Structure formats: C-alpha cells, structure tokens
Coordinates of C-alpha atoms (C1' of nucleotides) in Angstrom, one line a residue:
Chain A
X1 CA 78.4 127.4 96.5
X2 CA 75.6 125.3 97.9
X3 CA 77.0 121.9 97.2
X4 CA 78.5 119.7 99.8
X5 CA 81.6 117.8 99.0
X6 CA 82.2 114.5 100.4
X7 CA 85.5 113.5 98.8
X8 CA 84.8 112.5 95.3
X9 CA 86.0 109.2 94.0
X10 CA 89.5 109.2 92.6
X11 CA 90.1 109.7 88.9
X12 CA 93.2 110.2 86.9
X13 CA 92.7 114.0 86.5
X14 CA 92.3 114.5 90.2
X15 CA 95.4 112.3 90.7
X16 CA 97.4 114.5 88.3
X17 CA 96.4 117.6 90.1
X18 CA 97.2 116.1 93.5
X19 CA 100.7 115.3 92.2
X20 CA 101.1 118.7 90.7
X21 CA 100.2 120.3 94.0
X22 CA 102.6 118.1 95.8
X23 CA 105.4 118.9 93.4
X24 CA 104.6 122.6 93.5
X25 CA 103.9 122.8 89.8
X26 CA 102.0 126.0 88.9
X27 CA 102.9 127.2 92.3
X28 CA 100.5 124.7 93.7
X29 CA 97.5 126.5 92.2
X30 CA 94.5 125.0 90.5
X31 CA 92.8 127.1 87.9
X32 CA 90.4 125.4 85.5
X33 CA 87.9 126.7 83.0
X34 CA 84.7 125.7 81.4
X35 CA 84.9 126.9 77.8
X36 CA 81.6 126.5 75.9
X37 CA 81.1 127.8 72.4
X38 CA 77.9 129.9 72.5
X39 CA 76.3 128.1 69.6
X40 CA 73.7 126.0 71.3
X41 CA 72.3 124.8 74.5
X42 CA 74.2 122.9 77.2
X43 CA 73.3 119.3 77.8
X44 CA 74.0 116.7 80.5
X45 CA 77.4 115.9 78.8
X46 CA 78.4 119.5 79.4
X47 CA 77.3 119.1 83.0
X48 CA 79.9 116.4 83.4
X49 CA 82.5 118.9 82.3
X50 CA 81.1 121.7 84.5
X51 CA 81.0 119.5 87.6
X52 CA 84.5 118.3 86.9
X53 CA 86.1 121.7 86.3
X54 CA 84.3 123.6 89.0
X55 CA 84.4 120.7 91.3
X56 CA 88.2 120.4 91.1
X57 CA 88.6 124.1 91.6
X58 CA 86.4 124.0 94.7
X59 CA 88.1 121.0 96.1
X60 CA 91.6 122.4 95.7
X61 CA 90.8 125.9 96.7
X62 CA 91.3 127.3 93.2
X63 CA 88.9 128.8 90.8
X64 CA 87.1 128.0 87.6
X65 CA 86.6 130.5 84.8
X66 CA 83.6 130.6 82.6
X67 CA 84.9 131.4 79.2
X68 CA 83.0 131.7 76.0
X69 CA 84.9 130.3 73.0
X70 CA 83.4 132.8 70.6
X71 CA 85.8 132.8 67.6
X72 CA 83.2 131.9 64.9
X73 CA 80.7 134.7 64.5
X74 CA 78.7 132.8 61.9
X75 CA 77.6 130.3 64.5
X76 CA 77.4 132.2 67.8
X77 CA 74.7 134.2 69.4
X78 CA 74.1 136.3 72.5
X79 CA 71.0 134.2 73.2
X80 CA 73.2 131.2 73.9
X81 CA 75.7 133.0 76.1
X82 CA 72.7 134.0 78.3
X83 CA 71.2 130.5 78.3
X84 CA 74.6 129.0 79.2
X85 CA 75.2 131.2 82.1
X86 CA 71.7 130.5 83.4
X87 CA 72.4 126.7 83.1
X88 CA 75.8 126.8 84.8
X89 CA 74.4 129.0 87.7
X90 CA 71.4 126.7 88.0
X91 CA 73.7 123.7 88.5
X92 CA 75.0 125.6 91.5
X93 CA 78.3 127.0 90.3
X94 CA 79.6 130.6 90.4
X95 CA 82.4 131.9 88.3
X96 CA 82.3 135.2 90.1
X97 CA 84.2 137.9 88.3
X98 CA 85.9 135.3 86.1
X99 CA 83.6 135.5 83.2
X100 CA 85.6 135.8 80.0
X101 CA 85.3 135.7 76.2
X102 CA 87.9 134.6 73.8
X103 CA 86.9 137.6 71.8
X104 CA 88.2 139.7 74.7
X105 CA 91.6 138.5 73.6
X106 CA 91.4 139.3 69.9
X107 CA 93.9 142.2 70.1
X108 CA 96.4 140.1 72.0
X109 CA 95.9 137.1 69.7
X110 CA 96.5 139.3 66.7
X111 CA 99.8 140.5 68.3
X112 CA 100.8 136.9 68.9
X113 CA 100.1 136.1 65.3
X114 CA 102.3 139.0 64.2
X115 CA 105.0 137.7 66.5
X116 CA 104.8 134.3 65.0
X117 CA 105.1 135.8 61.5
X118 CA 108.1 137.7 62.6
X119 CA 109.7 134.5 63.8
X120 CA 109.1 133.0 60.4
X121 CA 106.7 130.5 62.0
X122 CA 103.6 131.6 60.2
X123 CA 102.7 132.7 56.7
X124 CA 99.9 134.0 54.6
X125 CA 98.7 131.4 52.2
X126 CA 96.7 132.1 49.1
X127 CA 95.6 128.6 48.4
X128 CA 91.8 128.1 48.2
X129 CA 90.1 125.9 50.8
X130 CA 89.9 123.2 48.3
X131 CA 93.6 123.4 47.4
X132 CA 94.6 123.5 51.1
X133 CA 92.7 120.2 51.5
X134 CA 94.5 118.7 48.6
X135 CA 97.8 119.9 49.8
X136 CA 97.1 118.5 53.2
X137 CA 97.5 114.9 51.9
X138 CA 95.7 112.0 53.4
X139 CA 95.8 110.0 56.6
X140 CA 98.5 107.8 55.2
X141 CA 100.3 110.1 52.8
X142 CA 102.2 113.2 53.7
X143 CA 101.0 116.6 52.5
X144 CA 102.8 119.0 50.1
X145 CA 104.1 122.3 51.0
X146 CA 102.1 125.4 49.9
X147 CA 103.8 127.4 47.2
X148 CA 103.3 130.4 49.5
X149 CA 105.1 128.8 52.4
X150 CA 108.3 130.6 52.0
X151 CA 107.2 134.2 51.6
X152 CA 109.3 136.7 53.3
X153 CA 108.5 138.0 56.7
X154 CA 107.9 141.4 55.3
X155 CA 105.4 140.2 52.7
X156 CA 103.6 138.1 55.3
X157 CA 103.4 141.0 57.6
X158 CA 102.1 143.2 54.9
X159 CA 99.5 140.7 53.7
X160 CA 98.3 139.8 57.2
X161 CA 97.8 143.5 58.0
X162 CA 95.9 144.0 54.8
X163 CA 93.8 140.9 55.6
X164 CA 92.9 142.7 58.8
X165 CA 92.2 145.9 57.0
X166 CA 89.6 144.1 54.9
X167 CA 91.3 144.3 51.6
X168 CA 90.5 140.8 50.7
X169 CA 87.2 138.9 50.4
X170 CA 86.3 135.9 52.5
X171 CA 88.3 132.9 51.8
X172 CA 90.9 134.7 49.7
X173 CA 93.8 134.1 52.1
X174 CA 94.5 132.6 55.5
X175 CA 97.3 132.8 58.0
X176 CA 98.9 129.4 58.6
X177 CA 101.4 128.1 61.1
X178 CA 104.5 126.8 59.5
X179 CA 105.1 123.4 61.1
X180 CA 105.4 120.1 59.2
X181 CA 103.4 119.1 56.1
X182 CA 104.7 115.5 56.5
X183 CA 103.6 115.1 60.1
X184 CA 101.6 112.0 60.9
X185 CA 99.3 114.2 62.9
X186 CA 97.2 116.2 60.4
X187 CA 96.8 119.0 62.9
X188 CA 100.5 119.8 62.5
X189 CA 100.4 120.1 58.7
X190 CA 100.5 123.9 58.7
X191 CA 97.2 124.5 60.3
X192 CA 95.1 127.6 59.5
X193 CA 95.2 130.0 62.4
X194 CA 93.3 133.0 61.0
X195 CA 90.6 133.2 58.3
X196 CA 88.9 136.1 56.7
X197 CA 85.2 136.5 57.6
X198 CA 83.4 139.7 56.9
X199 CA 80.8 138.9 59.5
X200 CA 79.9 141.0 62.5
X201 CA 80.5 139.4 65.9
X202 CA 78.0 139.4 68.7
X203 CA 80.5 141.2 71.0
X204 CA 83.1 142.9 68.8
X205 CA 80.7 144.1 66.2
X206 CA 82.5 145.0 63.0
X207 CA 85.8 145.6 64.5
X208 CA 87.3 142.5 62.9
X209 CA 87.0 140.8 59.6
X210 CA 89.6 138.1 60.4
X211 CA 89.0 135.6 63.2
X212 CA 91.4 133.2 64.9
X213 CA 90.8 129.5 64.8
X214 CA 90.2 127.3 67.8
X215 CA 93.7 125.8 68.1
X216 CA 95.4 129.1 68.2
X217 CA 92.9 130.8 70.4
X218 CA 92.3 128.1 73.0
X219 CA 95.8 127.6 74.2
X220 CA 96.6 131.3 74.3
X221 CA 93.3 132.1 76.1
X222 CA 94.2 129.5 78.7
X223 CA 97.6 130.9 79.0
X224 CA 96.4 134.5 79.3
X225 CA 94.1 133.5 82.1
X226 CA 96.7 131.5 83.9
X227 CA 94.8 128.3 83.6
X228 CA 96.8 125.4 85.2
X229 CA 94.8 122.5 83.9
X230 CA 93.0 122.7 80.6
X231 CA 90.6 119.8 80.7
X232 CA 88.9 118.8 77.5
X233 CA 87.4 115.8 75.7
X234 CA 89.2 113.0 73.9
X235 CA 88.8 114.2 70.4
X236 CA 91.3 117.0 71.2
X237 CA 94.0 114.6 72.1
X238 CA 95.4 115.0 68.6
X239 CA 95.4 118.7 69.1
X240 CA 97.6 118.7 72.1
X241 CA 100.9 118.8 70.2
X242 CA 99.6 121.9 68.5
X243 CA 98.4 123.4 71.8
X244 CA 101.9 123.0 73.1
X245 CA 103.5 124.1 70.0
X246 CA 102.0 127.6 70.0
X247 CA 102.8 128.1 73.7
X248 CA 106.3 126.9 73.2
X249 CA 107.0 129.1 70.1
X250 CA 105.5 132.2 71.8
X251 CA 107.4 131.7 75.0
X252 CA 104.4 132.7 77.1
X253 CA 104.8 132.8 80.9
X254 CA 102.1 130.3 81.6
X255 CA 101.8 127.0 79.8
X256 CA 98.8 125.1 81.0
X257 CA 98.6 121.3 80.8
X258 CA 95.9 120.0 78.5
X259 CA 94.3 116.8 79.8
X260 CA 91.6 114.8 77.9
X261 CA 88.8 112.7 79.3
X262 CA 86.0 110.7 77.6
X263 CA 82.8 112.6 77.0
X264 CA 79.6 111.3 78.5
X265 CA 77.3 109.0 76.6
X266 CA 73.9 108.1 78.1
X267 CA 71.7 105.2 77.2
X268 CA 68.3 105.8 75.7
X269 CA 69.2 109.3 74.5
X270 CA 71.5 111.2 72.1
X271 CA 73.9 113.9 73.1
X272 CA 75.3 115.3 70.0
X273 CA 74.4 118.9 69.3
X274 CA 73.7 118.0 65.7
X275 CA 71.2 115.4 66.6
X276 CA 69.5 117.4 69.3
X277 CA 69.0 120.1 66.7
X278 CA 67.2 117.6 64.4
X279 CA 64.9 116.7 67.2
X280 CA 64.0 120.3 67.8
X281 CA 63.7 121.4 64.2
X282 CA 62.0 118.2 63.1
X283 CA 59.3 118.9 65.7
X284 CA 59.9 115.6 67.5
X285 CA 60.0 117.6 70.7
X286 CA 58.5 121.0 71.7
X287 CA 61.9 122.8 71.9
X288 CA 65.3 122.8 73.6
X289 CA 63.6 122.8 76.9
X290 CA 61.2 119.9 76.2
X291 CA 61.3 117.8 79.4
X292 CA 62.4 114.8 77.3
X293 CA 65.5 116.5 76.1
X294 CA 68.9 115.8 77.7
X295 CA 69.6 119.5 77.7
X296 CA 70.1 121.2 81.0
X297 CA 67.0 123.3 80.3
X298 CA 65.0 120.2 79.5
X299 CA 66.1 118.4 82.5
X300 CA 65.4 121.4 84.7
X301 CA 61.9 121.7 83.3
X302 CA 61.4 118.0 83.8
X303 CA 61.9 118.5 87.5
X304 CA 65.4 117.3 88.1
X305 CA 67.2 119.0 91.0
X306 CA 70.7 120.5 90.5
X307 CA 72.0 118.4 93.4
X308 CA 70.9 115.2 91.7
X309 CA 72.7 116.2 88.5
X310 CA 75.9 117.0 90.4
X311 CA 75.7 113.8 92.2
X312 CA 75.2 111.9 89.0
X313 CA 78.2 113.6 87.4
X314 CA 80.4 112.7 90.4
X315 CA 79.2 109.1 90.4
X316 CA 79.9 108.3 86.8
X317 CA 83.5 108.9 87.2
X318 CA 86.1 110.4 84.8
X319 CA 88.3 108.2 82.6
X320 CA 89.6 107.9 79.1
X321 CA 87.7 104.9 77.8
X322 CA 84.6 105.3 75.7
X323 CA 81.5 104.3 77.7
X324 CA 77.8 104.5 77.9
X325 CA 76.3 105.3 81.2
X326 CA 73.0 103.6 82.0
X327 CA 70.3 106.2 82.3
X328 CA 69.0 104.2 85.2
X329 CA 71.8 105.7 87.3
X330 CA 70.6 109.2 86.5
X331 CA 67.1 108.2 87.4
X332 CA 68.4 106.7 90.6
X333 CA 70.1 109.9 91.5
X334 CA 67.0 112.0 91.2
X335 CA 64.9 109.6 93.2
X336 CA 67.5 109.6 95.9
X337 CA 67.5 113.4 96.2
X338 CA 63.8 113.9 95.7
X339 CA 62.9 111.2 98.2
X340 CA 64.6 113.3 100.9
X341 CA 63.3 116.7 99.8
X342 CA 59.9 116.4 98.1
X343 CA 56.7 116.9 100.0
X344 CA 54.3 114.0 99.6
X345 CA 50.9 114.7 98.3
X346 CA 48.0 112.6 97.0
X347 CA 47.0 112.8 93.3
X348 CA 44.8 110.4 91.3
X349 CA 45.9 110.3 87.7
X350 CA 43.1 108.1 86.4
X351 CA 40.2 108.5 88.7
X352 CA 37.6 105.9 89.7
X353 CA 34.8 107.1 91.9
X354 CA 34.1 105.4 95.2
X355 CA 31.0 106.0 97.2
X356 CA 31.3 105.1 100.9
X357 CA 27.7 104.1 101.6
X358 CA 27.8 104.1 105.3
X359 CA 29.6 107.5 105.6
X360 CA 27.2 110.3 106.3
X361 CA 26.2 112.4 103.3
X362 CA 27.3 116.0 103.5
X363 CA 29.9 115.2 106.1
X364 CA 33.5 116.4 105.7
X365 CA 36.4 115.8 108.0
X366 CA 40.0 116.8 108.0
X367 CA 42.6 114.1 108.4
X368 CA 46.2 114.6 109.3
X369 CA 48.8 113.6 106.7
X370 CA 52.6 113.5 107.0
X371 CA 54.4 115.7 104.5
X372 CA 57.6 113.8 104.3
X373 CA 58.3 110.6 106.2
X374 CA 62.0 111.1 105.4
X375 CA 62.0 114.6 107.0
X376 CA 60.0 115.1 110.2
X377 CA 60.7 118.8 110.1
X378 CA 58.4 119.0 107.0
X379 CA 55.5 118.6 109.4
X380 CA 52.0 117.6 108.6
X381 CA 48.9 118.9 106.7
X382 CA 45.2 118.4 106.9
X383 CA 43.5 116.6 104.0
X384 CA 39.7 116.7 103.6
X385 CA 37.7 113.4 103.4
X386 CA 34.1 112.8 102.5
X387 CA 31.6 110.3 101.3
X388 CA 32.7 110.3 97.7
X389 CA 36.3 109.9 96.8
X390 CA 38.4 109.0 93.8
X391 CA 41.0 106.3 93.8
X392 CA 43.3 105.1 91.0
X393 CA 41.7 102.9 88.4
X394 CA 44.8 100.7 88.6
X395 CA 44.1 100.2 92.3
X396 CA 40.9 98.1 91.6
X397 CA 40.6 94.8 89.9
X398 CA 37.4 93.0 89.6
X399 CA 39.2 89.7 89.2
X400 CA 42.5 90.3 91.1
X401 CA 45.5 88.2 90.3
X402 CA 47.6 86.6 93.1
X403 CA 49.5 89.0 95.3
X404 CA 47.3 91.9 94.2
X405 CA 47.0 93.7 97.5
X406 CA 44.7 96.5 96.3
X407 CA 40.9 96.8 96.1
X408 CA 38.7 94.1 94.7
X409 CA 35.1 92.9 95.4
X410 CA 34.9 91.8 99.0
X411 CA 38.4 93.0 99.8
X412 CA 39.4 95.5 102.4
X413 CA 42.1 98.1 102.0
X414 CA 43.4 101.1 103.8
X415 CA 42.9 104.6 102.5
X416 CA 46.1 106.4 103.4
X417 CA 45.7 108.5 106.6
X418 CA 41.9 107.8 106.4
X419 CA 39.9 104.6 106.9
X420 CA 39.7 101.0 106.0
X421 CA 37.1 100.4 103.3
X422 CA 35.6 97.2 101.8
X423 CA 34.3 97.0 98.4
X424 CA 30.8 95.6 98.0
X425 CA 29.5 96.5 94.6
X426 CA 30.9 97.3 91.2
X427 CA 28.8 99.6 89.0
X428 CA 29.4 99.4 85.3
X429 CA 28.3 101.3 82.3
X430 CA 25.4 99.3 80.8
X431 CA 26.6 99.6 77.3
X432 CA 30.3 99.5 77.5
X433 CA 30.8 97.3 80.6
X434 CA 33.3 99.9 81.8
X435 CA 33.6 100.2 85.6
X436 CA 32.3 103.6 86.5
X437 CA 31.9 103.5 90.2
X438 CA 32.5 101.4 93.3
X439 CA 30.3 101.1 96.3
X440 CA 32.1 100.5 99.6
X441 CA 31.6 100.7 103.3
X442 CA 34.1 102.0 105.8
X443 CA 35.1 101.0 109.3
X444 CA 34.7 104.2 111.6
X445 CA 37.1 102.6 114.1
X446 CA 40.0 102.8 111.7
X447 CA 40.2 106.6 111.5
X448 CA 43.7 107.7 110.6
X449 CA 44.4 104.3 109.0
X450 CA 45.1 102.2 112.0
X451 CA 42.9 99.3 113.2
X452 CA 42.4 99.2 117.0
X453 CA 41.8 95.4 116.8
X454 CA 45.2 95.0 115.2
X455 CA 43.7 93.7 112.0
X456 CA 46.2 93.9 109.1
X457 CA 45.5 95.0 105.6
X458 CA 48.2 94.7 102.9
X459 CA 47.1 97.4 100.6
X460 CA 47.2 101.2 101.2
X461 CA 45.7 103.4 98.5
X462 CA 46.0 107.1 97.9
X463 CA 42.8 109.0 97.3
X464 CA 41.3 112.4 96.8
X465 CA 37.9 113.6 98.2
X466 CA 35.6 114.2 95.2
X467 CA 34.1 117.5 96.1
X468 CA 37.4 118.9 97.3
X469 CA 39.5 117.7 94.4
X470 CA 41.3 120.1 92.1
X471 CA 41.6 119.1 88.5
X472 CA 45.0 119.1 86.9
X473 CA 46.8 118.1 83.7
X474 CA 49.6 115.6 84.1
X475 CA 52.3 114.9 81.5
X476 CA 53.8 111.5 81.9
X477 CA 57.3 111.6 80.4
X478 CA 59.3 108.6 79.6
X479 CA 62.7 107.9 77.9
X480 CA 62.9 109.7 74.6
X481 CA 64.2 106.6 72.8
X482 CA 63.0 103.0 73.0
X483 CA 66.5 101.5 72.4
X484 CA 69.6 101.8 74.6
X485 CA 71.8 103.1 71.8
X486 CA 69.9 105.1 69.2
X487 CA 73.1 106.4 67.8
X488 CA 74.1 103.0 66.5
X489 CA 71.0 101.2 65.2
X490 CA 71.2 98.2 62.9
X491 CA 72.2 98.9 59.4
X492 CA 73.0 102.5 60.3
X493 CA 69.3 103.2 60.8
X494 CA 68.5 106.9 61.5
X495 CA 68.4 107.6 65.2
X496 CA 65.0 109.2 64.8
X497 CA 63.4 106.0 63.9
X498 CA 64.0 104.8 67.5
X499 CA 62.1 107.7 69.1
X500 CA 59.8 106.2 71.8
X501 CA 56.3 106.8 70.6
X502 CA 55.2 106.8 74.2
X503 CA 57.7 109.2 75.5
X504 CA 54.8 111.5 76.4
X505 CA 51.3 110.7 77.6
X506 CA 49.1 113.6 78.6
X507 CA 46.3 113.0 81.1
X508 CA 43.8 115.8 81.4
X509 CA 41.4 115.1 84.2
X510 CA 43.6 114.1 87.1
X511 CA 42.3 114.8 90.6
X512 CA 44.7 116.2 93.1
X513 CA 44.4 117.2 96.7
X514 CA 43.1 120.7 97.3
X515 CA 46.3 122.0 98.8
X516 CA 47.9 121.8 95.4
X517 CA 45.8 124.7 94.2
X518 CA 48.6 127.0 95.4
X519 CA 51.4 125.1 93.8
X520 CA 53.9 127.4 92.1
X521 CA 55.7 126.7 88.8
X522 CA 58.8 124.6 89.5
X523 CA 57.5 123.2 92.8
X524 CA 58.4 119.5 93.2
X525 CA 56.2 116.9 94.8
X526 CA 56.0 113.2 95.3
X527 CA 52.6 112.0 94.3
X528 CA 52.4 109.1 96.7
X529 CA 52.8 105.7 95.2
X530 CA 53.2 107.2 91.7
X531 CA 56.3 109.2 91.3
X532 CA 57.9 112.6 91.4
X533 CA 56.3 115.5 89.7
X534 CA 56.8 119.2 89.3
X535 CA 54.6 122.1 88.2
X536 CA 55.5 123.0 84.6
X537 CA 57.2 126.3 84.3
X538 CA 55.8 127.1 80.9
X539 CA 52.3 125.9 80.6
X540 CA 50.9 125.8 84.1
X541 CA 48.9 128.6 85.6
X542 CA 46.6 128.9 88.7
X543 CA 43.5 128.2 86.7
X544 CA 45.1 125.2 84.9
X545 CA 47.6 123.2 86.8
X546 CA 50.1 121.2 84.7
X547 CA 52.4 118.7 86.3
X548 CA 55.4 117.0 84.7
X549 CA 56.4 113.6 85.8
X550 CA 60.1 113.7 86.6
X551 CA 60.5 110.0 87.2
X552 CA 58.2 107.3 88.5
X553 CA 58.7 105.7 91.8
X554 CA 60.3 102.2 91.7
X555 CA 57.4 99.9 91.0
X556 CA 57.9 96.5 92.4
X557 CA 54.4 95.4 91.7
X558 CA 54.8 96.2 88.0
X559 CA 57.9 94.0 88.0
X560 CA 56.1 91.2 89.8
X561 CA 53.3 91.3 87.3
X562 CA 55.6 91.4 84.4
X563 CA 57.7 88.4 85.4
X564 CA 54.5 86.6 86.3
X565 CA 53.1 87.1 82.9
X566 CA 56.3 86.0 81.3
X567 CA 56.6 83.0 83.5
X568 CA 53.1 81.7 82.6
Chain B
rU1 C1' 104.8 100.3 60.5
rG2 C1' 100.1 107.3 58.8
rG3 C1' 99.3 109.6 63.8
rG4 C1' 96.8 109.5 68.6
rG5 C1' 93.9 106.9 72.3
rC6 C1' 91.4 102.8 74.9
rG7 C1' 90.4 97.5 76.5
rU8 C1' 88.8 95.2 84.8
rC9 C1' 81.3 92.2 86.6
rG10 C1' 75.1 93.4 82.4
rU11 C1' 76.5 99.2 82.8
rC12 C1' 79.9 102.8 84.9
rA13 C1' 84.6 102.5 87.7
rA14 C1' 88.8 102.0 91.6
rG15 C1' 93.4 99.6 91.4
rC16 C1' 99.9 101.8 89.8
rG17 C1' 104.2 94.4 91.7
rG18 C1' 101.6 91.6 97.2
rU19 C1' 97.2 88.2 95.8
rA20 C1' 90.0 92.1 92.3
rA21 C1' 86.9 98.7 96.1
rG22 C1' 82.4 101.0 95.3
rA23 C1' 77.9 102.4 92.5
rC24 C1' 73.8 101.4 89.3
rA25 C1' 71.3 97.1 87.4
rC26 C1' 69.9 92.2 88.7
rG27 C1' 68.2 88.1 92.3
rG28 C1' 66.7 86.9 97.4
rG29 C1' 65.1 88.5 102.4
rU30 C1' 63.6 91.9 106.7
rC31 C1' 60.6 96.0 107.7
rU32 C1' 56.6 99.1 106.2
rU33 C1' 49.7 103.4 107.0
rU34 C1' 53.8 105.0 99.8
rG35 C1' 54.1 97.1 96.6
rG36 C1' 58.2 104.1 98.0
rA37 C1' 62.2 104.6 101.4
rA38 C1' 65.5 102.1 104.7
rC39 C1' 68.2 97.7 106.1
rC40 C1' 70.5 92.6 105.2
rC41 C1' 72.4 88.8 101.8
rG42 C1' 74.1 87.3 96.9
rC43 C1' 76.5 88.9 92.3
rA44 C1' 84.5 88.9 88.3
rU45 C1' 89.4 82.4 91.5
rU46 C1' 89.5 86.9 87.6
rC47 C1' 91.2 91.8 84.9
rG48 C1' 90.8 91.5 75.6
rG49 C1' 94.2 87.0 74.1
rA50 C1' 99.0 84.3 74.2
rG51 C1' 103.8 84.1 75.8
rG52 C1' 107.7 86.0 79.2
rU53 C1' 110.1 88.4 83.9
rU54 C1' 109.2 87.6 89.2
rC55 C1' 108.7 84.0 95.3
rG56 C1' 104.4 86.8 93.6
rA57 C1' 101.4 90.4 87.7
rA58 C1' 95.1 93.5 86.4
rU59 C1' 99.6 96.1 87.5
rC60 C1' 106.5 95.2 84.2
rC61 C1' 108.1 93.2 79.0
rU62 C1' 106.9 91.0 74.0
rC63 C1' 103.6 89.7 70.3
rC64 C1' 98.6 89.4 68.8
rC65 C1' 93.2 90.8 68.7
rG66 C1' 89.3 94.4 69.2
rC67 C1' 87.2 99.3 69.6
rC68 C1' 87.4 104.8 69.2
rC69 C1' 89.3 109.6 67.2
rC70 C1' 91.9 112.6 63.1
rA71 C1' 92.1 114.7 56.1
rG72 C1' 86.6 122.2 58.7
rC73 C1' 89.2 128.6 56.3
rC74 C1' 84.0 124.2 63.2
rA75 C1' 84.9 123.9 68.3

RNA sequence: UGGGGCGUCGUCAAGCGGUAAGACACGGGUCUUUGGAACCCGCAUUCGGAGGUUCGAAUCCUCCCGCCCCAGCCA
C-alpha cells in the first residue's frame, strides 16, 4: 500500500463502522469487497467505490476482497477481468490472496437453492418471461401468483435438477423465490433466482447451463466470504429486503450489512456504461483509453496520477443524496499532486523564432535550470542557449493590451534562466502579414535571469534554443462535453450533441528542450507556464514524441483578458 | 396512502438539541526568474416550506412542497 492516510473526513458509512467496532458487531472486524461485473471498463465512479471499500479496510485494519460478479456469461469476458485488475492495482490497492469470483461459488449456490426448495421457499416456474412480467403486476397494483407456485417440493426438486441437467431450452423455466406477490417492493414479488442459459462461461466453461441471478448470488457470496459491510450504490436500496431475506431463510453464519451510498456524477462528462459504449462505438473517441474518457484507463493515459484520483475520491465525500461533483475539483487534485512531483521543462507549443542580434553566431552556452522549485531534491539541469530561439507565439503582441507583461516591440522581458531581451523589430511575411520572426538584443549582464542593477521586468518567458530543439507532437485535451450536464440536456437532447468539438487539438511542430529526447512513455512533466503533460503510452516513440496534456496550469492572464473583453 | 430514498453556500459536504466545519469555485490582496505554486482576507443571521415542542431546533414532532430509484429470465 503506497497511500498515506491522513484521517479521511467523516461520512455515514465510516460512522456506522466505527459504531459496529465499538459494539463488537462482527467481532470488531471490517471486511469489505469491491464486486465489479467483468462486462466493461472501470471508470472514475468505480474509483469512488474502490477507494471507499479499500480505504475503509485499510483504515480499520481489515481487508477488502476483489470479487468478480460473473453470473451472466452472455455479457462477461476475460478481457475485462484483466483490465479491472490492472486498474485497481494502478490505483494503488492490493487484494492479495483475496481475489474471488462469484462463479467459484456456483456449486454452493446450487446447494443453497436446493435447500430453499426443500423448505418450500422456492419453486420452478414455467411461465414465459412475458407472462412473468404480466403476473408481476405494476408499481401500484399487486401481482398475481404463478399457477406453478404451489408445486410440491419433490416436483420442484426434480424439475430444478433437470434444469441443471440441460433438459430444457433457454427460457423454458426459472427457479423463483416464494415470497409475496403483493409486496409494494417489486423485488419481493417472487424474484427469479436461477435462469437457464446454454452459454459457456469464461471460467466454468460448459459445466453449467443454469446461472444464478444477482440478488441470490450477491448476498450469499458476501456471506461466504465473511464480508461485514457490503457497500453498494443507491439503486440497490430496494434490493436490501431481498438481500436480507435470503440470508435469513438460509440461516447462514454470516449476515453482512448492506449499506448504500450515492454514486458519483461528474460535471462535463457522462459515467454510465451504456453511454460510454456509445462514445467508443460511435467513434467519438479513439477507444476506452482515449485520454478524454472518464475511464480509469483513459484517465491514466491522460496523465493523472493514482494519488490524485485517490485524493479526489476522499475529498468528494460519501453520502446518500444525488449530486454532481464539479470536475474542477478533479482538475484541482491533479494539479496539486503534479505540482509537487513533476519535473519542470521548457516546451514551446506554437513556436515563433527570435534572433538575438547581438549574441555571437555559432556560440552555445549551457544554463542551469531548476527541475522543481517545489522539491529541491529534484536538483537542476543544464539547458542550451544560442542566438536563435523559439518563444511562444502567444508571448508576443505587436500591439499589447494593458497589463500584458510579455514581449512587444520595445519591451524587455526575461528568458527563464537565461537573459533579458528587448524586441526591436518584427519581421512579417510580405504576403500574409503573418509575424514570422522577431529581432531582439540581449543584455549580457543578465545571465541566469537576474539583473545586477536591480532592474525589474514583469514578464518571464519560456524558450527553446532553435538548433537544439527537439520536435514533438502535442495533444491538447479538454473536457469531453461543452455543457455541465450532458445527461440532461434541454428537451431530452441526446448527450452526444453536447460533445465538445474542441476536446482535442493536435499540434505537430512543437519544440521542446533537448533533454526530453529521452522521455519514456508515461513520464509526466510540467511544461513551464503551460500545463502538465505526459508522454503518450500508445503513440509515442523515440523518433516521434507525443505528449498528452493532462491539465493546463491555472491561467490568471486568460481570466484577466476574458473579463476585460467582457467589461469593455 | 404502491414501495424505497433524499432535500445545509454556485458545487461537493460536516453537523445527531446548545446557537452553521472544511474543500472546490468565485472575488480581493501579498509574494514571485512559471501571470504557476505558496500565503492572507472575503464568501449561508441561515439549514426545501409552514406550523409545533423546548430556555434553546439544521438537529425532535406534524403537515406540505420538490427531486431520485423500482415493473430484466442485467448487475
């Protein structure tokens, strides 16, 4: 475990656990579980659950199991179980030997079902799916009892065994719990607990042709593993009576407590599996790991650190009310972490050539640059400087507005770690009028960036020596959606219509300092004055560097300019 | 009168009868060789609404209003 734990803020689940420990419930133990269905990729919403479950286990000296809820072979695949394990591990959590599969319990679950039948608490029903739906009644009207509800135990036993033997086709019969067709809670109206599926399972192969349903499987799996607190999301609140019913009927030795909390919603994105699939399959993104996706793999590729995700999940809190967390908090969490850990480097995204006329031609010198002002132990590096350099196009204005502290005709600025330069001439393309080069002079007395005469300059620019520069491709990622709540657009507009057309801008001829030549996939940097970037793990290679922008630095100037424009 | 939940600052969220934490966002300032970071200040006389109990209520009671979830042989 590599994550520190300052005491997390209080939340109702933690409070329940503290009380339970105090009262000696469950022998004072805390055993939780994270139970994903391996039918898709994990996203930031799952991270909330992972951090909650593993975090609680860690805090109270218990343990957290990783259990795959794999009871529906038509939807689940091995590929997902591998991806999920990778994501949980990347987040920094270890389940150790406690890796389980609901499918490991199929034999025991079958035995439990037999037991239920013997108690007269379950029966085989021959109604079709459509009929079962009709018999279930509606939200306001009670259901009707199935004509098969009162079969004898012997007949039920025989039929259920034959279901297992494969004597019946898919959908022919199901095993149902005998509870209450008039219950206000539809989950209690004789829920199906086993269905016939002649489908091979990614782990049990063709051993089974009947598979247990979630409600029956989950509570018993929890019980088998000795889970103390079974934490799930709000939509399962209605299932709790059923969760408890099975455990009560079967007189198991361990009866975990199910506790529900509100799932995470994040502004400017979507988190439902169904919608994420549409983004992938519709080609709106490059895949599940597209850096704009809220999936763990996407976020990872985007350059977010595991620590920042954990921190985010702890800060958003855990409660029962529906809420939408501002994505600005997530962005704040990455900046906060990356600020302390990322080496600084100079990179020019949109280069503008600057010729320093009074600097000797052919001369090169090495200037010392600090790697991370937040971390002295990161040391320093040498950066080459020469007569021709690149600066950011945005750092020059021929006609500067008020408070523009960067370069302009006649203005002096500091080149970070280098010299003060003053702009004397602007060279433009004769035809287009586009600025193609600046002619400047430098003050040799200001080497390193300090003025011996105490002269102040407000602006400090990053730069890259032209002959030493390394070219790179940079991908500027932005929020995937242009509205805070794409899920609930006006008039039920499809969420895809809110996709931010500028969520990705690719820049091909960026100039980065030479030390970056050796950057490895996944390496994270702060491009000074611009933002945090990481080397793309899929498309970058030594001959063609590709950087992903994780998140831009806070840009006060952009804000000033914006409000200025609005105000005038 | 189907059943189950939830309503505290723009957004999250503590609070559990003793007189509204914190974070993000936002606004202002200090500092600065990143207009970054850091630091300082401001930001709910009020807790969905109305009654009631109490010396005292966001916290207890009553009624009302609003929002979310449930009719898969999905999880």
